[in-house]
Coordinates of C-alpha atoms and ligand atoms in Angstrom, one line a residue:
X1 CA 88.1 110.0 105.4
X2 CA 87.5 107.7 102.4
X3 CA 88.5 104.2 103.4
X4 CA 87.9 103.0 100.0
X5 CA 87.2 105.1 97.0
X6 CA 85.7 104.2 93.7
X7 CA 86.6 106.4 90.8
X8 CA 85.3 104.9 87.7
X9 CA 83.7 101.6 88.7
X10 CA 81.4 100.1 91.2
X11 CA 83.3 96.9 91.4
X12 CA 83.4 97.1 95.2
X13 CA 80.1 98.8 96.0
X14 CA 78.5 97.7 99.2
X15 CA 76.6 94.5 98.9
X16 CA 73.0 94.9 97.8
X17 CA 70.1 94.3 100.1
X18 CA 68.2 91.1 99.7
X19 CA 64.9 91.5 97.8
X20 CA 61.7 90.3 99.5
X21 CA 60.2 87.1 98.0
X22 CA 57.1 85.2 98.8
X23 CA 57.8 81.5 97.9
X24 CA 57.3 78.9 100.6
X25 CA 55.7 79.7 103.9
X26 CA 58.5 78.8 106.3
X27 CA 60.3 81.2 108.7
X28 CA 61.4 84.5 107.3
X29 CA 65.1 85.1 106.8
X30 CA 67.0 88.4 106.5
X31 CA 70.6 88.3 105.3
X32 CA 72.8 91.3 105.8
X33 CA 76.0 91.1 103.7
X34 CA 79.2 93.0 104.2
X35 CA 82.5 92.7 102.4
X36 CA 83.7 91.6 99.0
X37 CA 81.9 90.0 96.0
X38 CA 82.8 86.6 97.5
X39 CA 80.5 87.3 100.4
X40 CA 77.8 88.6 98.0
X41 CA 78.1 85.4 96.0
X42 CA 78.0 83.2 99.1
X43 CA 74.9 85.0 100.4
X44 CA 73.2 84.3 97.1
X45 CA 74.1 80.6 97.4
X46 CA 72.8 80.5 101.0
X47 CA 69.5 82.2 99.9
X48 CA 69.2 79.5 97.2
X49 CA 69.7 76.7 99.7
X50 CA 67.3 78.2 102.3
X51 CA 64.7 79.0 99.6
X52 CA 64.7 75.3 98.6
X53 CA 64.3 74.3 102.3
X54 CA 61.1 76.4 102.4
X55 CA 62.4 79.6 104.0
X56 CA 61.1 83.0 102.9
X57 CA 63.1 86.2 102.6
X58 CA 62.3 89.6 103.9
X59 CA 63.8 93.1 103.5
X60 CA 64.5 94.1 107.2
X61 CA 65.7 92.4 110.4
X62 CA 62.6 93.6 112.3
X63 CA 60.2 91.3 110.4
X64 CA 62.6 88.3 110.3
X65 CA 62.6 85.0 112.3
X66 CA 66.2 84.4 111.3
X67 CA 68.8 87.1 110.9
X68 CA 72.1 86.1 109.3
X69 CA 75.0 88.6 109.2
X70 CA 77.7 87.8 106.6
X71 CA 80.8 89.6 107.9
X72 CA 84.1 90.9 106.6
X73 CA 87.3 91.7 108.5
X74 CA 89.7 92.8 105.8
X75 CA 90.3 96.1 107.7
X76 CA 89.3 97.1 111.2
X77 CA 86.6 99.4 110.0
X78 CA 84.9 96.5 108.2
X79 CA 84.9 94.3 111.3
X80 CA 83.6 97.2 113.5
X81 CA 80.8 97.8 111.0
X82 CA 79.7 94.1 110.9
X83 CA 80.0 93.7 114.7
X84 CA 78.2 97.0 115.2
X85 CA 75.2 95.5 113.4
X86 CA 75.2 92.8 116.1
X87 CA 74.6 95.3 118.9
X88 CA 71.4 96.4 117.1
X89 CA 70.3 92.8 116.8
X90 CA 70.6 92.3 120.5
X91 CA 67.8 94.7 121.2
X92 CA 65.6 93.1 118.5
X93 CA 66.2 89.8 120.2
X94 CA 65.1 91.2 123.5
X95 CA 61.8 92.0 121.9
X96 CA 61.5 88.7 120.1
X97 CA 63.4 86.0 122.0
X98 CA 62.5 83.3 119.4
X99 CA 64.5 85.1 116.7
X100 CA 67.6 83.1 115.6
X101 CA 70.7 85.1 115.0
X102 CA 73.6 83.7 113.0
X103 CA 77.0 85.2 112.3
X104 CA 78.6 84.1 109.0
X105 CA 81.6 85.1 106.9
X106 CA 85.2 85.9 107.7
X107 CA 84.8 87.2 111.3
X108 CA 82.8 84.1 112.1
X109 CA 85.7 82.0 110.9
X110 CA 88.5 83.9 112.6
X111 CA 86.7 84.9 115.9
X112 CA 84.2 82.1 116.4
X113 CA 84.8 81.5 120.1
X114 CA 85.1 85.2 121.0
X115 CA 81.8 85.9 119.3
X116 CA 79.9 83.2 121.2
X117 CA 81.5 84.1 124.5
X118 CA 80.9 87.8 124.3
X119 CA 77.6 87.9 122.5
X120 CA 75.2 85.7 124.4
X121 CA 72.3 86.4 122.0
X122 CA 74.1 84.9 119.0
X123 CA 72.7 81.5 118.2
X124 CA 75.2 80.2 115.7
X125 CA 78.6 81.1 114.2
X126 CA 79.2 79.5 110.9
X127 CA 82.4 80.0 108.8
X128 CA 82.5 80.0 105.0
X129 CA 83.4 76.3 104.7
X130 CA 80.3 75.1 106.5
X131 CA 77.4 76.9 104.8
X132 CA 76.2 73.7 103.4
X133 CA 75.1 72.8 106.9
X134 CA 73.1 75.9 107.5
X135 CA 69.6 74.4 106.7
X136 CA 70.3 71.6 109.1
X137 CA 71.6 73.9 111.8
X138 CA 68.6 76.1 111.5
X139 CA 66.3 73.2 111.5
X140 CA 67.9 71.9 114.7
X141 CA 67.5 75.4 116.1
X142 CA 63.8 75.5 115.4
X143 CA 63.3 72.1 116.9
X144 CA 65.4 72.7 120.1
X145 CA 64.2 75.2 122.6
X146 CA 65.2 78.9 122.0
X147 CA 67.9 80.0 124.4
X148 CA 69.9 76.7 124.1
X149 CA 73.6 77.3 124.0
X150 CA 75.0 78.7 120.8
X151 CA 76.2 76.5 118.0
X152 CA 79.6 76.6 116.6
X153 CA 80.2 75.3 113.2
X154 CA 83.5 76.0 111.5
X155 CA 86.0 74.1 109.5
X156 CA 85.6 70.7 111.1
X157 CA 83.7 69.6 108.1
X158 CA 85.0 71.0 104.8
X159 CA 82.2 70.9 102.3
X160 CA 82.3 72.8 99.1
X161 CA 79.3 75.1 98.7
X162 CA 78.8 75.3 95.1
X163 CA 79.0 72.1 93.2
X164 CA 75.4 71.4 93.1
X165 CA 73.8 74.5 94.6
X166 CA 73.1 77.2 92.1
X167 CA 73.1 80.7 93.7
X168 CA 69.8 82.7 93.7
X169 CA 70.1 85.2 91.0
X170 CA 68.7 88.7 91.8
X171 CA 67.8 89.6 88.3
X172 CA 69.8 91.8 86.0
X173 CA 72.3 91.1 83.3
X174 CA 75.4 90.8 85.4
X175 CA 76.3 88.1 87.8
X176 CA 79.3 86.9 89.9
X177 CA 80.5 83.3 89.7
X178 CA 83.1 82.0 92.1
X179 CA 85.7 79.8 90.4
X180 CA 88.4 79.5 93.1
X181 CA 88.1 79.8 96.9
X182 CA 90.6 80.5 99.6
X183 CA 94.1 81.9 99.2
X184 CA 97.6 80.5 99.6
X185 CA 99.5 83.7 99.2
X186 CA 99.8 84.8 102.8
X187 CA 100.6 88.5 102.1
X188 CA 101.8 89.6 105.5
X189 CA 99.1 92.2 106.0
X190 CA 96.1 90.1 104.9
X191 CA 93.7 88.0 107.0
X192 CA 92.0 86.3 104.1
X193 CA 94.1 83.1 104.1
X194 CA 93.1 82.7 107.7
X195 CA 89.4 83.2 107.1
X196 CA 88.9 81.5 103.7
X197 CA 91.4 78.6 104.1
X198 CA 93.5 77.0 101.4
X199 CA 93.1 77.6 97.7
X200 CA 90.6 75.2 96.0
X201 CA 89.6 75.5 92.3
X202 CA 86.1 74.6 91.3
X203 CA 85.6 72.0 88.6
X204 CA 85.2 73.6 85.2
X205 CA 82.0 71.6 84.4
X206 CA 80.4 73.0 87.5
X207 CA 81.3 76.6 86.6
X208 CA 79.9 76.1 83.1
X209 CA 76.7 74.7 84.5
X210 CA 76.2 77.7 86.8
X211 CA 76.9 80.2 84.0
X212 CA 74.5 78.4 81.7
X213 CA 71.8 78.5 84.4
X214 CA 72.5 82.2 84.8
X215 CA 72.2 82.9 81.1
X216 CA 68.8 81.2 81.1
X217 CA 67.7 83.9 83.5
X218 CA 68.9 86.7 81.3
X219 CA 72.5 87.1 82.5
X220 CA 74.9 88.3 79.7
X221 CA 77.9 89.6 81.7
X222 CA 79.7 87.2 84.0
X223 CA 82.4 88.2 86.5
X224 CA 84.6 85.2 87.5
X225 CA 85.7 85.6 91.1
X226 CA 88.5 84.5 93.3
X227 CA 91.1 85.9 95.6
X228 CA 93.7 84.9 93.0
X229 CA 92.0 83.7 89.8
X230 CA 95.4 83.2 88.0
X231 CA 96.2 80.2 90.1
X232 CA 93.0 78.4 88.9
X233 CA 93.8 74.8 88.0
X234 CA 91.4 72.0 87.4
X235 CA 92.5 68.8 85.6
X236 CA 94.8 70.1 82.8
X237 CA 93.0 73.5 82.6
X238 CA 94.4 76.8 83.8
X239 CA 92.7 80.1 84.2
X240 CA 93.0 81.2 80.6
X241 CA 91.3 77.9 79.5
X242 CA 88.5 78.5 82.0
X243 CA 88.0 82.1 80.9
X244 CA 87.8 81.0 77.3
X245 CA 85.4 78.2 78.0
X246 CA 83.0 80.6 79.7
X247 CA 83.4 83.2 76.8
X248 CA 82.6 80.5 74.3
X249 CA 79.1 79.8 75.8
X250 CA 76.9 81.4 73.1
X251 CA 74.5 83.3 75.5
X252 CA 77.4 85.0 77.2
X253 CA 78.2 88.5 75.8
X254 CA 81.0 89.5 78.2
X255 CA 83.3 87.9 80.7
X256 CA 85.3 89.7 83.4
X257 CA 87.3 88.5 86.3
X258 CA 89.0 89.5 89.5
X259 CA 91.5 89.4 91.2
X260 CA 94.8 88.7 89.5
X261 CA 98.2 88.4 91.2
X262 CA 101.4 89.8 89.6
X263 CA 103.2 86.6 90.5
X264 CA 100.8 84.2 88.8
X265 CA 99.4 86.1 85.8
X266 CA 100.5 84.5 82.6
X267 CA 101.3 85.7 79.1
X268 CA 98.8 83.1 77.9
X269 CA 96.0 84.9 79.8
X270 CA 96.9 88.3 78.4
X271 CA 97.0 86.8 74.9
X272 CA 93.7 85.1 75.4
X273 CA 92.2 88.4 76.5
X274 CA 93.6 90.2 73.5
X275 CA 92.3 87.5 71.1
X276 CA 88.8 87.1 72.3
X277 CA 86.2 89.8 71.8
X278 CA 83.9 88.7 74.6
X279 CA 86.7 88.9 77.3
X280 CA 86.6 92.4 78.6
X281 CA 89.8 94.4 78.3
X282 CA 89.9 95.2 82.0
X283 CA 92.5 94.0 84.5
X284 CA 92.6 94.5 88.2
X285 CA 96.2 93.9 89.2
X286 CA 96.9 94.9 92.8
X287 CA 100.4 96.3 93.2
X288 CA 100.0 97.2 97.0
X289 CA 103.3 99.2 97.1
X290 CA 105.9 100.7 94.7
X291 CA 109.0 100.0 96.9
X292 CA 110.8 96.7 96.5
X293 CA 111.7 96.6 100.2
X294 CA 108.1 97.2 101.2
X295 CA 106.9 94.6 98.7
X296 CA 109.3 92.1 100.3
X297 CA 108.0 92.9 103.8
X298 CA 104.5 92.4 102.5
X299 CA 105.4 89.0 101.2
X300 CA 104.5 90.0 97.7
X301 CA 107.2 88.2 95.6
X302 CA 107.6 90.5 92.7
X303 CA 109.5 93.7 92.2
X304 CA 108.4 97.1 91.0
X305 CA 110.3 96.5 87.7
X306 CA 108.6 93.1 87.1
X307 CA 105.2 94.7 87.8
X308 CA 105.8 97.4 85.3
X309 CA 106.9 94.8 82.7
X310 CA 103.6 93.0 83.2
X311 CA 101.7 96.3 82.7
X312 CA 103.6 97.0 79.5
X313 CA 102.9 93.5 78.2
X314 CA 99.2 93.8 79.1
X315 CA 99.0 97.1 77.1
X316 CA 100.8 95.5 74.2
X317 CA 98.7 92.4 74.0
X318 CA 95.3 93.9 75.0
X319 CA 95.0 97.2 73.2
X320 CA 92.9 99.7 75.0
X321 CA 93.0 97.7 78.2
X322 CA 91.7 99.5 81.4
X323 CA 93.8 98.9 84.5
X324 CA 92.9 99.0 88.1
X325 CA 94.8 98.3 91.3
X326 CA 94.8 98.1 95.1
X327 CA 97.4 100.1 97.1
X328 CA 98.1 100.2 100.8
X329 CA 99.8 103.2 102.4
X330 CA 101.4 103.3 105.8
X331 CA 102.5 99.6 106.0
X332 CA 104.7 99.2 109.0
X333 CA 108.2 100.8 108.5
X334 CA 107.2 102.5 105.2
X335 CA 109.3 105.6 104.9
X336 CA 108.4 108.8 103.2
X337 CA 110.7 107.9 100.3
X338 CA 109.2 104.5 100.0
X339 CA 105.7 106.0 99.9
X340 CA 107.0 108.3 97.1
X341 CA 107.8 105.2 95.1
X342 CA 104.2 104.1 95.3
X343 CA 103.2 107.6 94.2
X344 CA 105.6 107.6 91.2
X345 CA 104.5 104.1 90.2
X346 CA 100.9 105.3 90.0
X347 CA 102.0 108.3 88.0
X348 CA 103.9 105.9 85.7
X349 CA 101.1 103.3 85.2
X350 CA 98.2 105.8 85.0
X351 CA 95.5 103.4 86.3
X352 CA 91.9 103.9 85.2
X353 CA 90.7 103.0 88.7
X354 CA 92.5 102.5 92.0
X355 CA 91.3 101.3 95.5
X356 CA 93.5 102.9 98.1
X357 CA 93.7 101.9 101.7
X358 CA 95.4 102.8 104.9
X359 CA 97.2 99.9 106.5
X360 CA 95.0 98.3 109.2
X361 CA 96.6 95.8 111.5
X362 CA 94.7 92.5 111.4
X363 CA 94.9 89.7 113.9
X364 CA 96.6 86.4 112.9
X365 CA 98.7 88.0 110.2
X366 CA 102.5 88.0 110.0
X367 CA 102.7 91.8 110.0
X368 CA 100.7 92.0 113.2
X369 CA 102.8 89.3 114.8
X370 CA 106.2 90.6 113.8
X371 CA 105.9 94.4 113.1
X372 CA 104.7 97.4 115.0
X373 CA 102.0 99.5 113.3
X374 CA 104.4 102.4 113.5
X375 CA 103.3 104.8 110.8
X376 CA 101.3 107.5 112.7
X377 CA 97.6 107.9 111.7
X378 CA 98.1 111.5 110.5
X379 CA 100.9 110.3 108.2
X380 CA 98.8 107.5 106.8
X381 CA 96.0 110.0 106.2
X382 CA 98.3 112.5 104.4
X383 CA 99.7 109.8 102.2
X384 CA 96.3 108.5 101.3
X385 CA 95.0 111.9 100.5
X386 CA 98.0 112.6 98.2
X387 CA 97.4 109.3 96.3
X388 CA 93.6 109.9 96.0
X389 CA 94.0 113.3 94.5
X390 CA 96.7 112.1 92.1
X391 CA 94.5 109.2 91.1
X392 CA 91.4 111.4 90.6
X393 CA 93.3 113.6 88.3
X394 CA 94.6 110.7 86.3
X395 CA 91.2 109.0 86.1
X396 CA 89.7 112.2 84.9
X397 CA 92.3 112.6 82.2
X398 CA 92.0 109.0 81.1
X399 CA 88.3 109.3 80.8
X400 CA 88.5 112.6 78.8
X401 CA 90.8 110.8 76.4
X402 CA 87.9 108.4 75.7
X403 CA 85.6 111.1 74.3
X404 CA 84.8 110.6 70.7
X405 CA 85.6 106.9 70.8
X406 CA 83.4 104.3 69.3
X407 CA 82.6 101.3 71.5
X408 CA 79.8 99.1 72.7
X409 CA 77.5 99.3 75.7
X410 CA 75.8 96.4 77.3
X411 CA 72.4 97.7 78.5
X412 CA 71.9 96.9 82.2
X413 CA 68.7 98.9 82.9
X414 CA 67.1 102.3 83.1
X415 CA 69.4 105.2 84.2
X416 CA 68.7 105.8 87.9
X417 CA 68.0 109.5 87.4
X418 CA 66.2 109.5 84.1
X419 CA 63.7 107.0 82.9
X420 CA 64.2 108.0 79.3
X421 CA 67.8 106.9 79.3
X422 CA 69.5 103.5 79.5
X423 CA 72.5 102.8 81.7
X424 CA 75.2 100.4 80.8
X425 CA 78.9 99.9 80.5
X426 CA 81.6 99.8 77.9
X427 CA 83.7 96.6 77.7
X428 CA 86.4 98.4 79.7
X429 CA 83.8 99.0 82.4
X430 CA 83.1 102.7 82.0
X431 CA 79.5 103.7 82.9
X432 CA 77.5 105.2 80.1
X433 CA 74.0 106.5 79.8
X434 CA 72.3 106.8 76.4
X435 CA 68.8 107.8 75.1
X436 CA 66.3 104.9 74.8
X437 CA 65.5 104.1 71.3
X438 CA 63.8 100.7 71.2
X439 CA 66.7 98.7 72.6
X440 CA 66.2 96.1 75.4
X441 CA 68.0 95.1 78.6
X442 CA 70.9 92.8 77.9
X443 CA 71.5 94.1 74.3
X444 CA 74.9 95.2 73.1
X445 CA 74.6 98.5 71.4
X446 CA 77.3 100.3 69.3
X447 CA 77.8 103.7 70.9
X448 CA 80.0 106.8 70.5
X449 CA 81.1 108.4 73.8
X450 CA 80.1 112.0 73.5
X451 CA 80.4 113.8 76.9
X452 CA 81.2 113.2 80.5
X453 CA 79.4 114.2 83.7
X454 CA 81.6 113.2 86.7
X455 CA 82.7 109.7 85.8
X456 CA 79.6 108.8 83.7
X457 CA 79.7 109.1 79.9
X458 CA 76.8 110.2 77.8
X459 CA 76.7 108.1 74.7
X460 CA 75.0 108.3 71.3
X461 CA 73.9 105.3 69.3
X462 CA 76.0 104.5 66.2
X463 CA 74.5 102.5 63.4
Ligands
SAH501 N1 93.1 88.7 96.7 C1 92.8 90.0 96.6 C2 92.6 90.6 98.0 C3 91.3 91.0 98.4 S1 91.5 92.1 99.7 C4 93.9 90.7 96.1 O1 95.0 90.3 96.1 O2 93.6 91.8 95.6 C5 91.5 93.6 98.8 C6 92.5 94.6 99.1 O3 92.4 95.0 100.5 C7 93.9 94.1 99.0 O4 94.4 94.0 97.7 C8 94.7 95.1 99.9 O5 95.0 96.2 99.1 C9 93.6 95.5 100.9 N2 94.0 95.0 102.2 C10 94.1 93.7 102.6 N3 94.5 93.7 103.9 C11 94.6 94.9 104.3 C12 95.0 95.5 105.6 N4 95.4 94.8 106.6 N5 95.0 96.9 105.7 C13 94.7 97.6 104.6 N6 94.3 97.1 103.4 C14 94.3 95.8 103.3
SF4_502 FE1 95.2 88.6 100.8 FE2 97.4 88.5 99.4 FE3 95.6 86.4 99.2 FE4 95.0 88.8 98.2 S1 96.7 87.5 97.5 S2 93.7 87.5 99.5 S3 96.0 90.2 99.5 S4 96.8 87.0 101.0
F3S503 FE1 86.3 90.6 103.7 FE2 86.4 88.0 103.8 FE3 86.0 89.2 101.5 S1 87.6 89.4 105.0 S2 87.1 91.1 101.8 S3 84.7 89.2 103.2 S4 87.2 87.4 101.8

């Protein structure tokens, strides 16, 4: 069963593998990253710190002296996947007892003691707030005898990761930049506030410094990241100001962002999007459910009606905007009629993309503490399948309606299946391939959308 489906975008594709590099001659590190873009971005920052400390990177755990697993626990399947990786590491460690194994990320934060107690071969457990200490922790590890008791480093010291460490960029024209960490929303189903801590905005000058550094390495398309970007605040600047400041950097061609929250999104943001060409007309606005009672139980403080008003305003202020969402089916106590309200909301909005999930009970959340996970698995599966087929049909129709449109494509690289074609995306994030004709990577090319294969467009250059 699809746990997560991606119809027209790869926004949440699995984290990419680290590339091998040969600078320095220190111990070799392999980082395996699971979870959301936050984790991808954190892993890049960690690579940058370790690279500066003289570590090298390798492409597999077998050849590594240090293996770091950056974990996710948003749903049970994510946690099982990350912890399953640990079992494989245990046999590697038997063969190479000097190997250092570290668990990072959200599971590390929420389950630190359990991991050390039940996985004797794990050397360190480091939560997202303590990554700055990783070089020191590893150094201590290499000095102290292998087999010494595992280290636990969590929130005791809260040190922000990014103010002076620039993440290692893996090449390419697109990059993630974290602007706000943590989350204060406490949706009743969600573990993130427990793993990522309170909301903290990053100073705007530090964001601009990082984006400038990225553009010097060829980045043209910047995705600003946060669990709830709309509550960004630094000095007297809000999220719309931050977005505009990034868009105004001359070397930036496009800026995107995620995630927005229906309670905090502002009219000013939508106006800014509509007025500025470099800000992509794409909005990821998770609705989670279409029933007001379920939304209340989820601690999502907006109604279906208010949500639909925001969507209408977005479509008015940002013509041609592409919309995406997250939806949960089978939240505790959700009835068939209430699920139907999610179904009709999706019919009404007609999203371009949707990420649809079965409710998964998570430790430390209000829903887990107060509600029984009482929607049977087969009912969850049936609801999910209905939504997925609805959304596939809508996404296809919305794509077909784009045919013939003139737009622009930012060239990201060669098309994976055909070296004579470029691959890129439209501003509203639709994948396009087009014949190579002297363009270069990072260039914005005027294109007409001519045909569709699956969810990929075939474009022709317009002059
Ligand atoms: N701040 C982001 C959340 C990231 S988690 C946001 O508000 O979108 C991404 C999505 O995972 C959430 O929007 C939600 O739809 C889903 N999710 C979170 N907890 C879940 C759970 N316990 N079971 C199923 N899906 C969950
Ligand atoms: Fe989780 Fe809600 Fe915060 Fe998103 S806004 S990270 S769903 S608590
Ligand atoms: Fe997963 Fe943590 Fe991101 S739980 S979705 S890696 S914030």
